Amino acid sequence: MSLIPILELPHPHLRMVAADVAAGRAADPAFQRLLDDMFETMYAAPGIGLASTQVDVQERFMIVDVTDGHEQPLVFINPVIRARSVELRVHQEGCLSIPGIFADVTRADGIEVEALDRHGKPFVMAVDGLLATCVQHEIDHLDGKLFIDHLSPLKRDRALKKYDKLRRQGH
Ligand code: GNR
Ligand code: NI
């Protein structure tokens, strides 16, 4: 297994929209190895989610594990949000692609997501709380979207200026 470099802002590939994962790709040993390497990379960071876009792969899949002890590793291939709750939830988000920046983001509290698992088998999962926040954050990555895009122009501007400053200081 090996760690994969994570793209950081302002890398332009973070803004790319990923294409669907092709049928049969789950049977490719290289794809399974990529998933294992992504889990290793996410746990090492440490992070609770990692989208293909962040490791410079433009195919629609992501991994998530919001547990403390690596207890619920989830793979979502070609994820689609089928339903979202009216209730919203605010969570202070961060992103491995914008290190050092954290801000409150409002998203649906609960969602129903349809996807394929790592073996290519379809499933539907209802999630809420932190897991729902994380799944929405990761699906955004597949569409070239970052959590700072959910902020008001003023707050986004402040976050980006802070990020620039951190980078100039060598963080
Ligand atoms: O590790 C991560 N933590 C996190 C916290 C709040 C909301 C979303 C996240 S996802 C982030 C890892 C990451 O950047 N995934 O794309
Ligand atoms: Ni992220």
Coordinates of N, CA and C and ligand atoms in Angstrom, one line a residue:
M1 N 0.9 -1.2 0.0 CA 0.0 0.0 0.0 C 0.9 1.2 0.0
S2 N 0.3 2.3 -0.5 CA 1.1 3.5 -0.5 C 0.2 4.8 -0.4
L3 N 0.9 5.8 0.1 CA 0.2 7.1 0.3 C 0.1 7.8 -1.1
I4 N -0.9 8.5 -1.3 CA -1.1 9.3 -2.6 C -1.1 10.8 -2.3
P5 N -0.4 11.6 -3.0 CA -0.4 13.0 -2.8 C -1.8 13.6 -3.0
I6 N -2.2 14.5 -2.1 CA -3.5 15.1 -2.1 C -3.3 16.5 -2.8
L7 N -4.1 16.8 -3.8 CA -4.0 18.1 -4.5 C -4.5 19.2 -3.5
E8 N -3.9 20.3 -3.5 CA -4.3 21.4 -2.7 C -4.6 22.7 -3.5
L9 N -5.5 23.5 -3.0 CA -5.8 24.7 -3.7 C -4.6 25.5 -3.8
P10 N -4.3 26.2 -4.9 CA -5.2 26.5 -6.1 C -5.0 25.5 -7.3
H11 N -4.7 24.2 -7.0 CA -4.6 23.3 -8.1 C -5.8 23.3 -9.0
P12 N -5.7 23.6 -10.3 CA -6.9 23.7 -11.1 C -7.7 22.4 -11.3
H13 N -7.1 21.3 -11.1 CA -7.8 20.0 -11.2 C -8.9 19.8 -10.2
L14 N -8.8 20.6 -9.0 CA -9.8 20.5 -8.0 C -11.1 21.0 -8.5
R15 N -11.1 21.8 -9.6 CA -12.3 22.4 -10.2 C -12.9 21.5 -11.3
M16 N -12.3 20.4 -11.6 CA -12.8 19.5 -12.7 C -14.0 18.7 -12.3
V17 N -14.9 18.5 -13.2 CA -16.1 17.7 -13.0 C -15.8 16.3 -13.4
A18 N -15.9 15.3 -12.5 CA -15.5 13.9 -12.8 C -16.6 13.2 -13.6
A19 N -16.1 12.3 -14.4 CA -17.1 11.5 -15.2 C -17.4 10.2 -14.5
D20 N -18.6 9.6 -14.9 CA -19.0 8.3 -14.2 C -17.9 7.3 -14.3
V21 N -17.8 6.5 -13.3 CA -16.9 5.3 -13.3 C -17.5 4.3 -14.3
A22 N -16.7 3.8 -15.2 CA -17.2 2.9 -16.2 C -17.6 1.5 -15.6
A23 N -18.6 0.9 -16.2 CA -19.1 -0.4 -15.7 C -17.9 -1.4 -15.8
G24 N -17.8 -2.2 -14.8 CA -16.7 -3.2 -14.8 C -15.4 -2.8 -14.2
R25 N -15.3 -1.5 -13.9 CA -14.1 -0.9 -13.4 C -13.8 -1.5 -12.0
A26 N -14.8 -1.9 -11.2 CA -14.6 -2.5 -9.9 C -13.9 -3.8 -10.0
A27 N -13.9 -4.4 -11.1 CA -13.3 -5.7 -11.3 C -11.8 -5.5 -11.6
D28 N -11.4 -4.3 -11.8 CA -10.0 -4.0 -12.2 C -9.1 -4.0 -10.9
P29 N -8.1 -4.9 -10.8 CA -7.3 -4.9 -9.6 C -6.6 -3.5 -9.3
A30 N -6.3 -2.8 -10.4 CA -5.7 -1.5 -10.2 C -6.7 -0.5 -9.5
F31 N -8.0 -0.7 -9.8 CA -9.0 0.2 -9.1 C -9.1 -0.2 -7.6
Q32 N -9.1 -1.5 -7.3 CA -9.2 -1.9 -5.9 C -7.9 -1.5 -5.1
R33 N -6.8 -1.5 -5.8 CA -5.5 -1.0 -5.2 C -5.6 0.5 -4.9
L34 N -6.2 1.2 -5.9 CA -6.4 2.7 -5.7 C -7.3 3.0 -4.5
L35 N -8.3 2.2 -4.3 CA -9.2 2.4 -3.2 C -8.5 2.1 -1.9
D36 N -7.7 1.1 -1.8 CA -6.9 0.7 -0.6 C -5.9 1.9 -0.3
D37 N -5.3 2.4 -1.4 CA -4.3 3.5 -1.2 C -5.0 4.7 -0.7
M38 N -6.2 5.0 -1.2 CA -7.0 6.1 -0.8 C -7.3 6.0 0.7
F39 N -7.8 4.8 1.2 CA -8.1 4.6 2.6 C -6.8 4.9 3.4
E40 N -5.7 4.3 3.0 CA -4.5 4.5 3.8 C -4.1 6.0 3.8
T41 N -4.3 6.7 2.7 CA -4.0 8.2 2.6 C -5.0 9.0 3.5
M42 N -6.3 8.6 3.5 CA -7.3 9.3 4.3 C -7.0 9.1 5.8
Y43 N -6.7 7.9 6.2 CA -6.5 7.6 7.6 C -5.2 8.3 8.1
A44 N -4.2 8.3 7.2 CA -2.9 8.9 7.6 C -3.0 10.4 7.8
A45 N -3.9 11.1 7.0 CA -4.0 12.5 6.9 C -4.0 13.2 8.3
P46 N -5.0 13.0 9.2 CA -6.1 12.1 9.1 C -7.3 12.9 8.6
G47 N -8.2 12.1 7.9 CA -9.4 12.8 7.4 C -10.6 11.8 7.5
I48 N -11.8 12.3 7.3 CA -13.0 11.4 7.4 C -13.6 11.2 6.1
G49 N -13.0 11.7 5.0 CA -13.5 11.5 3.7 C -12.4 11.8 2.7
L50 N -12.5 11.2 1.5 CA -11.5 11.6 0.4 C -12.2 11.3 -0.9
A51 N -12.2 12.3 -1.8 CA -12.8 12.1 -3.1 C -11.7 11.9 -4.2
S52 N -12.0 11.2 -5.2 CA -11.1 10.9 -6.3 C -10.4 12.1 -6.8
T53 N -11.2 13.2 -7.0 CA -10.7 14.5 -7.5 C -9.5 14.9 -6.7
Q54 N -9.5 14.7 -5.4 CA -8.4 15.1 -4.5 C -7.1 14.4 -4.8
V55 N -7.2 13.2 -5.4 CA -6.0 12.5 -5.7 C -5.8 12.5 -7.2
D56 N -6.4 13.5 -7.9 CA -6.2 13.7 -9.3 C -6.7 12.6 -10.2
V57 N -7.8 12.0 -9.8 CA -8.5 11.0 -10.6 C -9.9 11.6 -10.9
Q58 N -10.2 11.7 -12.2 CA -11.5 12.3 -12.6 C -12.5 11.3 -12.9
E59 N -12.8 10.4 -11.9 CA -13.8 9.4 -12.0 C -14.7 9.6 -10.7
R60 N -16.0 9.4 -10.8 CA -16.9 9.7 -9.7 C -16.9 8.6 -8.6
F61 N -16.0 8.7 -7.7 CA -16.1 7.9 -6.5 C -15.4 8.5 -5.3
M62 N -15.7 8.0 -4.2 CA -15.1 8.6 -3.0 C -15.2 7.6 -1.8
I63 N -14.5 7.9 -0.8 CA -14.5 7.1 0.4 C -14.8 7.9 1.6
V64 N -15.4 7.3 2.6 CA -15.8 8.0 3.8 C -15.6 7.1 5.0
D65 N -15.1 7.6 6.1 CA -15.2 6.8 7.4 C -15.2 7.9 8.5
V66 N -16.4 8.1 9.1 CA -16.5 9.1 10.2 C -16.3 8.6 11.6
T67 N -16.0 7.2 11.7 CA -15.8 6.7 13.0 C -14.4 6.9 13.6
D68 N -14.2 6.8 14.9 CA -12.9 7.0 15.5 C -11.9 5.9 15.2
G69 N -12.4 4.7 15.1 CA -11.5 3.6 15.0 C -11.4 2.9 13.7
H70 N -11.7 3.6 12.6 CA -11.6 3.0 11.2 C -12.7 1.9 11.1
E71 N -13.8 2.1 11.8 CA -14.8 1.0 11.9 C -15.8 0.9 10.8
Q72 N -16.0 2.0 10.0 CA -17.0 2.0 9.0 C -16.5 2.6 7.7
P73 N -15.5 1.8 7.0 CA -15.0 2.3 5.8 C -16.1 2.2 4.7
L74 N -16.5 3.3 4.0 CA -17.5 3.2 3.0 C -17.0 3.7 1.7
V75 N -17.4 3.0 0.6 CA -17.0 3.4 -0.8 C -18.3 3.8 -1.5
F76 N -18.3 4.9 -2.2 CA -19.4 5.3 -3.0 C -18.9 5.5 -4.4
I77 N -19.4 4.7 -5.3 CA -19.1 4.8 -6.7 C -20.3 5.4 -7.5
N78 N -20.1 6.4 -8.3 CA -21.2 7.1 -9.0 C -22.3 7.5 -8.1
P79 N -22.0 8.2 -7.0 CA -23.1 8.5 -6.0 C -24.0 9.6 -6.5
V80 N -25.3 9.4 -6.2 CA -26.4 10.3 -6.5 C -27.2 10.6 -5.3
I81 N -27.5 11.8 -4.9 CA -28.3 12.1 -3.8 C -29.8 12.0 -4.3
R82 N -30.5 11.1 -3.8 CA -31.9 10.8 -4.2 C -32.9 11.7 -3.5
A83 N -32.6 12.0 -2.2 CA -33.5 12.8 -1.4 C -32.7 13.6 -0.4
R84 N -33.2 14.7 0.0 CA -32.6 15.5 1.1 C -33.6 16.0 2.1
S85 N -33.3 16.0 3.4 CA -34.2 16.5 4.4 C -34.4 18.0 4.2
V86 N -35.6 18.5 4.7 CA -35.8 19.9 4.8 C -34.9 20.5 5.9
E87 N -34.7 19.7 7.0 CA -33.9 20.2 8.1 C -32.5 20.4 7.7
L88 N -31.9 21.4 8.1 CA -30.5 21.7 7.8 C -29.6 21.5 9.0
R89 N -28.3 21.4 8.8 CA -27.4 21.2 9.8 C -26.1 22.0 9.5
V90 N -25.6 22.7 10.6 CA -24.4 23.5 10.4 C -23.2 22.7 11.0
H91 N -22.1 22.6 10.2 CA -21.0 21.9 10.8 C -19.7 22.7 10.4
Q92 N -18.8 22.8 11.3 CA -17.5 23.5 10.9 C -16.7 22.5 10.1
E93 N -16.6 22.9 8.8 CA -15.9 22.0 7.9 C -14.4 22.4 7.7
G94 N -13.7 21.4 7.3 CA -12.3 21.6 6.8 C -12.1 20.8 5.6
C95 N -11.0 20.9 4.9 CA -10.8 20.1 3.7 C -9.3 19.8 3.6
L96 N -8.9 18.6 3.3 CA -7.5 18.2 3.1 C -6.9 19.0 1.9
S97 N -7.7 19.5 1.0 CA -7.3 20.3 -0.1 C -7.2 21.8 0.2
I98 N -7.6 22.2 1.4 CA -7.5 23.6 1.8 C -7.0 23.6 3.2
P99 N -5.8 23.1 3.5 CA -5.4 22.9 4.9 C -5.3 24.2 5.7
G100 N -5.7 24.1 6.9 CA -5.6 25.3 7.8 C -6.9 26.1 7.8
I101 N -7.8 25.9 6.9 CA -9.0 26.7 6.8 C -10.2 25.9 7.3
F102 N -11.0 26.5 8.1 CA -12.2 25.9 8.7 C -13.3 27.0 8.7
A103 N -14.5 26.5 8.4 CA -15.7 27.4 8.4 C -17.0 26.7 8.5
D104 N -18.0 27.3 9.1 CA -19.3 26.7 9.2 C -20.0 26.6 7.8
V105 N -20.5 25.4 7.5 CA -21.2 25.2 6.3 C -22.6 24.6 6.6
T106 N -23.6 25.1 6.0 CA -25.0 24.6 6.2 C -25.4 23.7 5.0
R107 N -25.8 22.5 5.4 CA -26.2 21.5 4.4 C -27.4 20.8 4.9
A108 N -28.0 19.9 4.1 CA -29.1 19.1 4.5 C -28.7 18.2 5.7
D109 N -29.5 18.0 6.7 CA -29.2 17.2 7.9 C -29.2 15.7 7.5
G110 N -30.1 15.3 6.6 CA -30.2 13.9 6.2 C -30.3 13.8 4.7
I111 N -29.7 12.8 4.2 CA -29.9 12.6 2.7 C -30.0 11.1 2.5
E112 N -30.6 10.8 1.3 CA -30.6 9.4 0.8 C -29.7 9.3 -0.4
V113 N -28.7 8.5 -0.3 CA -27.7 8.5 -1.4 C -27.7 7.1 -2.1
E114 N -27.7 7.1 -3.4 CA -27.6 5.8 -4.1 C -26.3 5.8 -4.8
A115 N -25.7 4.6 -4.8 CA -24.3 4.4 -5.3 C -24.0 3.0 -5.6
L116 N -22.8 2.7 -6.1 CA -22.3 1.3 -6.1 C -21.3 1.2 -5.0
D117 N -21.2 0.0 -4.5 CA -20.1 -0.3 -3.5 C -18.8 -0.7 -4.2
R118 N -17.8 -1.0 -3.4 CA -16.5 -1.2 -4.1 C -16.5 -2.4 -5.0
H119 N -17.5 -3.3 -4.9 CA -17.6 -4.4 -5.8 C -18.6 -4.2 -7.0
G120 N -19.1 -2.9 -7.0 CA -19.9 -2.6 -8.1 C -21.4 -2.9 -7.9
K121 N -21.7 -3.2 -6.6 CA -23.1 -3.6 -6.3 C -23.9 -2.4 -5.9
P122 N -25.1 -2.1 -6.5 CA -25.8 -1.0 -6.1 C -26.4 -1.0 -4.7
F123 N -26.5 0.1 -4.0 CA -27.1 0.2 -2.7 C -27.7 1.6 -2.5
V124 N -28.6 1.7 -1.6 CA -29.2 3.0 -1.2 C -29.0 3.1 0.3
M125 N -28.5 4.3 0.7 CA -28.2 4.4 2.1 C -28.8 5.8 2.6
A126 N -29.5 5.7 3.7 CA -30.0 7.0 4.4 C -29.0 7.3 5.4
V127 N -28.4 8.5 5.4 CA -27.4 9.0 6.4 C -27.9 10.3 6.9
D128 N -27.4 10.6 8.1 CA -27.6 11.9 8.7 C -26.5 12.3 9.6
G129 N -26.6 13.5 10.1 CA -25.5 14.0 11.0 C -24.2 14.2 10.2
L130 N -23.1 13.9 10.9 CA -21.7 14.1 10.4 C -21.5 13.3 9.1
L131 N -22.1 12.1 9.0 CA -21.9 11.3 7.8 C -22.6 12.0 6.6
A132 N -23.8 12.6 6.8 CA -24.5 13.3 5.7 C -23.7 14.5 5.3
T133 N -23.1 15.2 6.3 CA -22.3 16.4 5.9 C -21.1 15.9 5.1
C134 N -20.4 14.9 5.5 CA -19.2 14.4 4.8 C -19.6 13.9 3.4
V135 N -20.6 13.1 3.3 CA -21.0 12.6 1.9 C -21.3 13.8 1.0
Q136 N -22.0 14.8 1.5 CA -22.3 16.0 0.6 C -21.0 16.7 0.2
H137 N -20.1 16.8 1.2 CA -18.8 17.5 1.0 C -18.0 16.7 -0.1
E138 N -18.0 15.4 -0.1 CA -17.3 14.6 -1.0 C -17.9 14.6 -2.4
I139 N -19.2 14.6 -2.5 CA -19.9 14.6 -3.8 C -19.6 16.0 -4.4
D140 N -19.6 17.0 -3.6 CA -19.2 18.3 -4.2 C -17.9 18.3 -4.9
H141 N -16.9 17.6 -4.3 CA -15.5 17.5 -4.9 C -15.7 16.9 -6.3
L142 N -16.5 15.9 -6.5 CA -16.7 15.2 -7.8 C -17.2 16.2 -8.8
D143 N -17.9 17.3 -8.3 CA -18.4 18.3 -9.2 C -17.5 19.5 -9.3
G144 N -16.3 19.4 -8.7 CA -15.3 20.5 -8.8 C -15.7 21.6 -7.8
K145 N -16.5 21.2 -6.8 CA -16.9 22.2 -5.8 C -16.2 22.0 -4.4
L146 N -15.9 23.1 -3.8 CA -15.2 23.1 -2.5 C -16.1 23.7 -1.4
F147 N -15.8 23.4 -0.1 CA -16.8 23.9 0.9 C -16.8 25.4 1.0
I148 N -15.7 26.1 0.6 CA -15.7 27.5 0.7 C -16.7 28.1 -0.3
D149 N -17.1 27.4 -1.3 CA -18.1 27.9 -2.3 C -19.4 28.0 -1.7
H150 N -19.6 27.4 -0.5 CA -20.9 27.6 0.2 C -21.0 28.8 1.1
L151 N -19.8 29.5 1.3 CA -19.8 30.6 2.1 C -20.2 31.9 1.4
S152 N -20.6 32.9 2.2 CA -20.9 34.2 1.6 C -19.7 34.7 0.9
P153 N -19.8 35.6 -0.1 CA -18.6 36.1 -0.8 C -17.6 36.7 0.2
L154 N -18.1 37.4 1.2 CA -17.3 38.0 2.2 C -16.5 37.0 3.0
K155 N -17.2 36.0 3.5 CA -16.5 34.9 4.3 C -15.5 34.1 3.4
R156 N -15.9 33.9 2.2 CA -15.0 33.1 1.3 C -13.8 33.9 1.0
D157 N -13.9 35.2 0.8 CA -12.8 36.1 0.6 C -11.8 36.1 1.7
R158 N -12.4 36.1 2.9 CA -11.6 36.1 4.1 C -10.8 34.8 4.3
A159 N -11.6 33.7 4.0 CA -10.9 32.4 4.1 C -9.8 32.2 3.1
L160 N -10.0 32.7 1.9 CA -9.0 32.6 0.9 C -7.7 33.5 1.2
K161 N -8.0 34.6 1.7 CA -6.9 35.5 2.1 C -6.1 34.9 3.2
K162 N -6.8 34.3 4.2 CA -6.1 33.6 5.3 C -5.3 32.4 4.7
Y163 N -5.9 31.7 3.8 CA -5.2 30.6 3.2 C -3.9 31.0 2.4
D164 N -4.0 32.1 1.7 CA -2.8 32.7 1.0 C -1.7 33.0 2.0
K165 N -2.2 33.6 3.1 CA -1.2 34.0 4.2 C -0.5 32.8 4.7
L166 N -1.3 31.8 5.1 CA -0.7 30.5 5.6 C 0.3 29.9 4.6
R167 N 0.0 30.0 3.4 CA 0.9 29.4 2.3 C 2.1 30.2 2.2
R168 N 2.0 31.5 2.3 CA 3.2 32.4 2.2 C 4.1 32.1 3.4
Q169 N 3.5 31.8 4.5 CA 4.3 31.5 5.7 C 4.8 30.0 5.7
G170 N 4.5 29.3 4.6 CA 5.1 28.0 4.4 C 4.4 26.9 5.1
H171 N 3.1 27.0 5.4 CA 2.3 25.9 6.1 C 1.9 24.9 5.0
Ligands
GNR1 O1 -11.3 15.3 7.1 C1 -12.2 16.0 6.7 N1 -13.0 16.5 7.7 C2 -14.3 17.1 7.5 C3 -14.8 17.8 8.5 C4 -16.0 18.4 8.3 C5 -16.7 18.3 7.1 C6 -16.1 17.7 6.1 C7 -14.9 17.0 6.2 S1 -14.2 16.2 4.9 C8 -12.5 16.3 5.3 C9 -11.6 15.5 4.4 C10 -11.8 16.1 3.0 O2 -11.3 17.1 2.6 N2 -12.6 15.4 2.2 O3 -12.8 15.9 1.0
NI2 NI -12.5 18.0 1.0

